[in-house]
PDB file of C-alpha atoms in Angstrom:
ATOM      1  CA  UNK A1265     109.448 109.967  54.875  1.00 31.00           C
ATOM      2  CA  UNK A1266     113.266 110.631  56.287  1.00 33.00           C
ATOM      3  CA  UNK A1267     113.868 114.212  55.961  1.00 36.00           C
ATOM      4  CA  UNK A1268     117.595 114.810  54.708  1.00 34.00           C
ATOM      5  CA  UNK A1269     119.990 115.630  57.498  1.00 31.00           C
ATOM      6  CA  UNK A1270     122.607 118.395  57.383  1.00 32.00           C
ATOM      7  CA  UNK A1271     124.599 118.682  61.063  1.00 36.00           C
ATOM      8  CA  UNK A1272     127.219 121.368  61.211  1.00 31.00           C
ATOM      9  CA  UNK A1273     129.252 121.568  64.088  1.00 32.00           C
ATOM     10  CA  UNK A1274     130.930 124.416  65.587  1.00 33.00           C
ATOM     11  CA  UNK A1275     133.946 124.317  62.940  1.00 36.00           C
ATOM     12  CA  UNK A1276     131.801 125.307  60.315  1.00 36.00           C
ATOM     13  CA  UNK A1277     133.317 128.601  59.092  1.00 38.00           C
ATOM     14  CA  UNK A1278     136.328 128.579  61.429  1.00 36.00           C
ATOM     15  CA  UNK A1279     139.927 128.184  61.287  1.00 37.00           C
ATOM     16  CA  UNK A1280     140.860 124.872  60.907  1.00 36.00           C
ATOM     17  CA  UNK A1281     143.844 124.853  63.473  1.00 36.00           C
ATOM     18  CA  UNK A1282     143.760 122.999  66.762  1.00 38.00           C
ATOM     19  CA  UNK A1283     143.862 126.074  69.169  1.00 38.00           C
ATOM     20  CA  UNK A1284     140.544 127.142  67.405  1.00 38.00           C
ATOM     21  CA  UNK A1285     138.534 123.838  67.590  1.00 41.00           C
ATOM     22  CA  UNK A1286     138.934 122.610  71.264  1.00 46.00           C
ATOM     23  CA  UNK A1287     134.873 121.267  71.752  1.00 61.00           C
ATOM     24  CA  UNK A1288     133.427 118.508  69.614  1.00 70.00           C
ATOM     25  CA  UNK A1289     129.909 117.891  69.509  1.00 72.00           C
ATOM     26  CA  UNK A1290     128.409 114.616  69.140  1.00 76.00           C
ATOM     27  CA  UNK A1291     126.472 114.146  65.603  1.00 76.00           C
ATOM     28  CA  UNK A1292     122.994 112.745  65.215  1.00 73.00           C
ATOM     29  CA  UNK A1293     122.801 109.125  63.867  1.00 69.00           C
ATOM     30  CA  UNK A1294     120.003 109.314  61.579  1.00 66.00           C
ATOM     31  CA  UNK A1295     117.433 106.571  62.196  1.00 56.00           C
ATOM     32  CA  UNK A1296     117.177 103.376  60.108  1.00 56.00           C
ATOM     33  CA  UNK A1297     113.717 103.536  58.282  1.00 53.00           C
ATOM     34  CA  UNK A1298     112.612 101.367  55.410  1.00 56.00           C
ATOM     35  CA  UNK A1299     115.831 102.071  52.914  1.00 54.00           C
ATOM     36  CA  UNK A1300     113.948 101.055  49.490  1.00 56.00           C
ATOM     37  CA  UNK A1301     114.536 103.839  47.117  1.00 57.00           C
ATOM     38  CA  UNK A1302     111.051 102.523  45.190  1.00 60.00           C
ATOM     39  CA  UNK A1303     107.942 101.893  46.057  1.00 65.00           C
ATOM     40  CA  UNK A1304     106.797  98.225  46.846  1.00 66.00           C
ATOM     41  CA  UNK A1305     104.763  98.694  43.577  1.00 67.00           C
ATOM     42  CA  UNK A1306     107.694  99.797  41.068  1.00 66.00           C
ATOM     43  CA  UNK A1307     110.435  97.920  39.651  1.00 69.00           C
ATOM     44  CA  UNK A1308     113.928  99.118  40.394  1.00 71.00           C
ATOM     45  CA  UNK A1309     116.080  99.873  36.820  1.00 80.00           C
ATOM     46  CA  UNK A1310     118.754  97.874  37.706  1.00 81.00           C
ATOM     47  CA  UNK A1311     119.338  94.609  40.165  1.00 83.00           C
ATOM     48  CA  UNK A1312     121.476  94.820  43.178  1.00 82.00           C
ATOM     49  CA  UNK A1313     123.591  92.126  41.663  1.00 86.00           C
ATOM     50  CA  UNK A1314     124.192  93.950  38.198  1.00 88.00           C
ATOM     51  CA  UNK A1315     124.904  97.134  40.085  1.00 82.00           C
ATOM     52  CA  UNK A1316     127.702  95.434  42.049  1.00 81.00           C
ATOM     53  CA  UNK A1317     128.967  93.797  38.843  1.00 85.00           C
ATOM     54  CA  UNK A1318     129.112  96.796  36.898  1.00 84.00           C
ATOM     55  CA  UNK A1319     130.237  99.278  40.148  1.00 69.00           C
ATOM     56  CA  UNK A1320     133.114  96.647  40.876  1.00 73.00           C
ATOM     57  CA  UNK A1321     134.886  97.714  37.713  1.00 73.00           C
ATOM     58  CA  UNK A1322     135.920 100.667  39.352  1.00 67.00           C
ATOM     59  CA  UNK A1323     139.115 100.140  41.578  1.00 69.00           C
ATOM     60  CA  UNK A1324     139.240 102.380  44.621  1.00 74.00           C
ATOM     61  CA  UNK A1325     141.809 102.517  47.330  1.00 83.00           C
ATOM     62  CA  UNK A1326     140.776 100.835  50.968  1.00 93.00           C
ATOM     63  CA  UNK A1327     140.877 102.776  54.242  1.00 95.00           C
ATOM     64  CA  UNK A1328     139.786 101.954  57.824  1.00 97.00           C
ATOM     65  CA  UNK A1329     137.985 104.936  59.302  1.00 98.00           C
ATOM     66  CA  UNK A1330     138.255 105.063  63.140  1.00 98.00           C
ATOM     67  CA  UNK A1331     137.030 107.047  66.141  1.00 98.00           C
ATOM     68  CA  UNK A1332     137.911 107.387  69.571  1.00 97.00           C
ATOM     69  CA  UNK A1333     135.930 105.473  72.447  1.00 93.00           C
ATOM     70  CA  UNK A1334     132.900 107.348  74.033  1.00 85.00           C
ATOM     71  CA  UNK A1335     132.553 107.572  77.690  1.00 84.00           C
ATOM     72  CA  UNK A1336     130.549 103.918  78.396  1.00 83.00           C
ATOM     73  CA  UNK A1337     132.121 102.070  75.573  1.00 84.00           C
ATOM     74  CA  UNK A1338     135.267  99.533  76.313  1.00 84.00           C
ATOM     75  CA  UNK A1339     137.324 100.398  73.086  1.00 93.00           C
ATOM     76  CA  UNK A1340     137.616 102.892  70.153  1.00 96.00           C
ATOM     77  CA  UNK A1341     135.192 101.822  66.765  1.00 96.00           C
ATOM     78  CA  UNK A1342     136.485 101.387  63.556  1.00 97.00           C
ATOM     79  CA  UNK A1343     135.087  99.730  60.453  1.00 96.00           C
ATOM     80  CA  UNK A1344     137.073  99.125  56.651  1.00 95.00           C
ATOM     81  CA  UNK A1345     136.050 101.686  54.227  1.00 95.00           C
ATOM     82  CA  UNK A1346     136.070 101.997  50.383  1.00 91.00           C
ATOM     83  CA  UNK A1347     134.001 104.610  49.693  1.00 93.00           C
ATOM     84  CA  UNK A1348     136.440 107.268  50.813  1.00 96.00           C
ATOM     85  CA  UNK A1349     137.733 110.616  48.780  1.00 95.00           C
ATOM     86  CA  UNK A1350     138.705 114.361  49.111  1.00 95.00           C
ATOM     87  CA  UNK A1351     136.529 116.407  48.668  1.00 96.00           C
ATOM     88  CA  UNK A1352     137.471 120.285  48.694  1.00 97.00           C
ATOM     89  CA  UNK A1353     140.891 121.974  48.858  1.00 96.00           C
ATOM     90  CA  UNK A1354     139.840 125.607  50.481  1.00 96.00           C
ATOM     91  CA  UNK A1355     138.598 124.647  53.243  1.00 97.00           C
ATOM     92  CA  UNK A1356     140.035 121.047  53.387  1.00 97.00           C
ATOM     93  CA  UNK A1357     137.370 118.370  53.291  1.00 98.00           C
ATOM     94  CA  UNK A1358     137.436 114.685  52.896  1.00 98.00           C
ATOM     95  CA  UNK A1359     134.233 112.420  52.787  1.00 98.00           C
ATOM     96  CA  UNK A1360     133.298 108.679  53.219  1.00 98.00           C
ATOM     97  CA  UNK A1361     130.068 106.583  52.654  1.00 96.00           C
ATOM     98  CA  UNK A1362     128.780 104.350  55.539  1.00 96.00           C
ATOM     99  CA  UNK A1363     125.534 101.971  55.391  1.00 93.00           C
ATOM    100  CA  UNK A1364     122.607 103.390  57.394  1.00 91.00           C
ATOM    101  CA  UNK A1365     122.736  99.897  58.774  1.00 91.00           C
ATOM    102  CA  UNK A1366     126.184 100.201  60.564  1.00 93.00           C
ATOM    103  CA  UNK A1367     126.433  99.613  64.064  1.00 92.00           C
ATOM    104  CA  UNK A1368     129.650 101.145  64.060  1.00 94.00           C
ATOM    105  CA  UNK A1369     128.484 104.586  62.779  1.00 95.00           C
ATOM    106  CA  UNK A1370     126.256 105.684  65.743  1.00 95.00           C
ATOM    107  CA  UNK A1371     129.765 105.274  67.503  1.00 95.00           C
ATOM    108  CA  UNK A1372     131.549 107.791  65.163  1.00 97.00           C
ATOM    109  CA  UNK A1373     128.624 109.852  64.862  1.00 96.00           C
ATOM    110  CA  UNK A1374     128.875 110.098  69.036  1.00 95.00           C
ATOM    111  CA  UNK A1375     132.399 110.972  68.983  1.00 96.00           C
ATOM    112  CA  UNK A1376     132.039 113.693  66.360  1.00 97.00           C
ATOM    113  CA  UNK A1377     135.505 112.937  64.929  1.00 98.00           C
ATOM    114  CA  UNK A1378     137.441 110.448  63.137  1.00 98.00           C
ATOM    115  CA  UNK A1379     140.781 109.436  61.359  1.00 98.00           C
ATOM    116  CA  UNK A1380     141.233 108.034  57.786  1.00 98.00           C
ATOM    117  CA  UNK A1381     143.474 105.175  57.868  1.00 97.00           C
ATOM    118  CA  UNK A1382     144.992 104.762  54.059  1.00 96.00           C
ATOM    119  CA  UNK A1383     146.016 101.238  53.741  1.00 95.00           C
ATOM    120  CA  UNK A1384     149.242  99.928  52.096  1.00 92.00           C
ATOM    121  CA  UNK A1385     149.795  97.355  49.510  1.00 91.00           C
ATOM    122  CA  UNK A1386     150.501  94.669  52.227  1.00 92.00           C
ATOM    123  CA  UNK A1387     147.911  95.338  54.731  1.00 92.00           C
ATOM    124  CA  UNK A1388     144.802  93.146  53.433  1.00 92.00           C
ATOM    125  CA  UNK A1389     144.494  91.418  56.514  1.00 93.00           C
ATOM    126  CA  UNK A1390     144.477  94.463  58.318  1.00 94.00           C
ATOM    127  CA  UNK A1391     141.313  95.522  56.098  1.00 94.00           C
ATOM    128  CA  UNK A1392     139.644  92.018  56.448  1.00 92.00           C
ATOM    129  CA  UNK A1393     139.896  92.364  60.600  1.00 93.00           C
ATOM    130  CA  UNK A1394     138.044  95.644  60.246  1.00 95.00           C
ATOM    131  CA  UNK A1395     135.269  94.115  57.834  1.00 92.00           C
ATOM    132  CA  UNK A1396     134.142  91.775  60.334  1.00 87.00           C
ATOM    133  CA  UNK A1397     130.914  92.968  62.256  1.00 82.00           C
ATOM    134  CA  UNK A1398     130.439  92.224  65.755  1.00 77.00           C
ATOM    135  CA  UNK A1399     134.351  91.273  66.427  1.00 78.00           C
ATOM    136  CA  UNK A1400     137.143  92.982  68.735  1.00 87.00           C
ATOM    137  CA  UNK A1401     138.091  94.446  65.838  1.00 94.00           C
ATOM    138  CA  UNK A1402     141.472  95.937  67.484  1.00 95.00           C
ATOM    139  CA  UNK A1403     142.427  92.835  69.173  1.00 92.00           C
ATOM    140  CA  UNK A1404     146.338  92.976  67.938  1.00 92.00           C
ATOM    141  CA  UNK A1405     146.344  96.226  66.247  1.00 95.00           C
ATOM    142  CA  UNK A1406     148.494  98.634  67.233  1.00 96.00           C
ATOM    143  CA  UNK A1407     147.750 102.490  67.243  1.00 97.00           C
ATOM    144  CA  UNK A1408     148.263 105.656  68.687  1.00 97.00           C
ATOM    145  CA  UNK A1409     146.053 108.770  69.115  1.00 97.00           C
ATOM    146  CA  UNK A1410     145.891 110.958  66.208  1.00 98.00           C
ATOM    147  CA  UNK A1411     147.182 114.428  67.258  1.00 97.00           C
ATOM    148  CA  UNK A1412     144.136 116.375  67.228  1.00 97.00           C
ATOM    149  CA  UNK A1413     141.103 114.441  67.416  1.00 98.00           C
ATOM    150  CA  UNK A1414     142.516 111.261  69.553  1.00 97.00           C
ATOM    151  CA  UNK A1415     141.206 108.813  67.136  1.00 98.00           C
ATOM    152  CA  UNK A1416     143.160 105.723  66.658  1.00 98.00           C
ATOM    153  CA  UNK A1417     145.990 106.431  64.261  1.00 98.00           C
ATOM    154  CA  UNK A1418     146.915 102.676  63.148  1.00 97.00           C
ATOM    155  CA  UNK A1419     150.804 101.752  63.044  1.00 95.00           C
ATOM    156  CA  UNK A1420     152.276 101.145  59.692  1.00 92.00           C
ATOM    157  CA  UNK A1421     149.479 102.978  57.296  1.00 95.00           C
ATOM    158  CA  UNK A1422     151.069 104.750  54.495  1.00 95.00           C
ATOM    159  CA  UNK A1423     148.830 107.952  55.162  1.00 96.00           C
ATOM    160  CA  UNK A1424     146.512 109.277  57.988  1.00 97.00           C
ATOM    161  CA  UNK A1425     143.983 112.247  58.198  1.00 98.00           C
ATOM    162  CA  UNK A1426     142.492 113.380  61.458  1.00 98.00           C
ATOM    163  CA  UNK A1427     139.085 114.944  60.952  1.00 98.00           C
ATOM    164  CA  UNK A1428     135.883 116.676  62.742  1.00 98.00           C
ATOM    165  CA  UNK A1429     132.567 115.947  61.053  1.00 98.00           C
ATOM    166  CA  UNK A1430     131.270 119.033  59.569  1.00 96.00           C
ATOM    167  CA  UNK A1431     127.935 117.423  57.612  1.00 95.00           C
ATOM    168  CA  UNK A1432     125.985 114.204  57.252  1.00 95.00           C
ATOM    169  CA  UNK A1433     123.851 114.097  54.246  1.00 93.00           C
ATOM    170  CA  UNK A1434     121.535 111.001  53.121  1.00 91.00           C
ATOM    171  CA  UNK A1435     122.272 108.989  50.161  1.00 89.00           C
ATOM    172  CA  UNK A1436     119.737 106.298  49.553  1.00 85.00           C
ATOM    173  CA  UNK A1437     120.785 103.392  51.808  1.00 87.00           C
ATOM    174  CA  UNK A1438     124.001 105.182  52.551  1.00 91.00           C
ATOM    175  CA  UNK A1439     125.089 107.949  54.559  1.00 95.00           C
ATOM    176  CA  UNK A1440     127.564 110.556  53.081  1.00 96.00           C
ATOM    177  CA  UNK A1441     129.587 111.764  55.924  1.00 97.00           C
ATOM    178  CA  UNK A1442     131.824 114.975  55.202  1.00 97.00           C
ATOM    179  CA  UNK A1443     134.988 115.533  57.582  1.00 98.00           C
ATOM    180  CA  UNK A1444     137.148 118.882  57.934  1.00 98.00           C
ATOM    181  CA  UNK A1445     140.837 118.231  57.925  1.00 98.00           C
ATOM    182  CA  UNK A1446     142.530 119.127  61.336  1.00 98.00           C
ATOM    183  CA  UNK A1447     146.056 117.182  60.931  1.00 98.00           C
ATOM    184  CA  UNK A1448     147.145 114.947  58.373  1.00 97.00           C
ATOM    185  CA  UNK A1449     150.560 112.851  57.632  1.00 96.00           C
ATOM    186  CA  UNK A1450     152.016 110.622  55.291  1.00 94.00           C
ATOM    187  CA  UNK A1451     155.133 108.069  55.230  1.00 86.00           C
ATOM    188  CA  UNK A1452     155.492 108.892  51.183  1.00 74.00           C
ATOM    189  CA  UNK A1453     156.605 105.284  50.325  1.00 75.00           C
ATOM    190  CA  UNK A1454     154.793 102.184  49.691  1.00 79.00           C
ATOM    191  CA  UNK A1455     152.037 100.592  47.370  1.00 87.00           C
ATOM    192  CA  UNK A1456     148.906 101.195  47.855  1.00 88.00           C
ATOM    193  CA  UNK A1457     146.259  98.625  48.511  1.00 89.00           C
ATOM    194  CA  UNK A1458     143.633  98.456  45.807  1.00 85.00           C
ATOM    195  CA  UNK A1459     140.059  97.022  45.387  1.00 77.00           C
ATOM    196  CA  UNK A1460     138.883  95.672  42.144  1.00 67.00           C
ATOM    197  CA  UNK A1461     135.993  93.259  41.375  1.00 66.00           C
ATOM    198  CA  UNK A1462     135.811  92.093  44.750  1.00 68.00           C
ATOM    199  CA  UNK A1463     139.383  91.571  45.322  1.00 71.00           C
ATOM    200  CA  UNK A1464     142.600  92.946  46.559  1.00 73.00           C
ATOM    201  CA  UNK A1465     145.276  94.245  44.064  1.00 72.00           C
ATOM    202  CA  UNK A1466     148.360  96.264  43.934  1.00 72.00           C
ATOM    203  CA  UNK A1467     149.741  98.360  41.051  1.00 71.00           C
ATOM    204  CA  UNK A1468     151.439  96.511  38.354  1.00 66.00           C
ATOM    205  CA  UNK A1469     154.445  97.599  36.770  1.00 58.00           C
TER     206      UNK A1469
END
């Protein structure tokens, strides 16, 4: 049975200024044990199909989570993420969820940092490019280093949030990643990209 993992970096309890957080530690990416939440002889209360259909009624924004390349890696890491949320004002914390089977997550864990790129209404294709596994997700995508962590800040996104990983918790077949905000910015204009019932959408007047 996998133990619940809570990894605190040196940023815990320290100021959020860049001068106070010069070092970044990698985070242990949890192994991938059997992801069943019930025993083989137990019946799940709901089917995965029903779960997706019902939860699909909840509309959310869409982000791309990015991290800088490691020493032996050819390029940065990134993936499209719907399950992102703000968590705390003091200290400033955000959270996102990632599947324990993700091949991108171990690279983000090794970096110990990430940037949340909040997508705008016209960036559906950008989201799709980061949702493909095994492809060069950054091909043709312009970006600049986020000011503190160096994680890719994608051009033309309405807002971005630069973070250091503070904690990682298990949550069934996903991991709950908590990030401490070290820098952020927003263009202050444009509509958000929404995801609802398996499709992209936008705000209606």
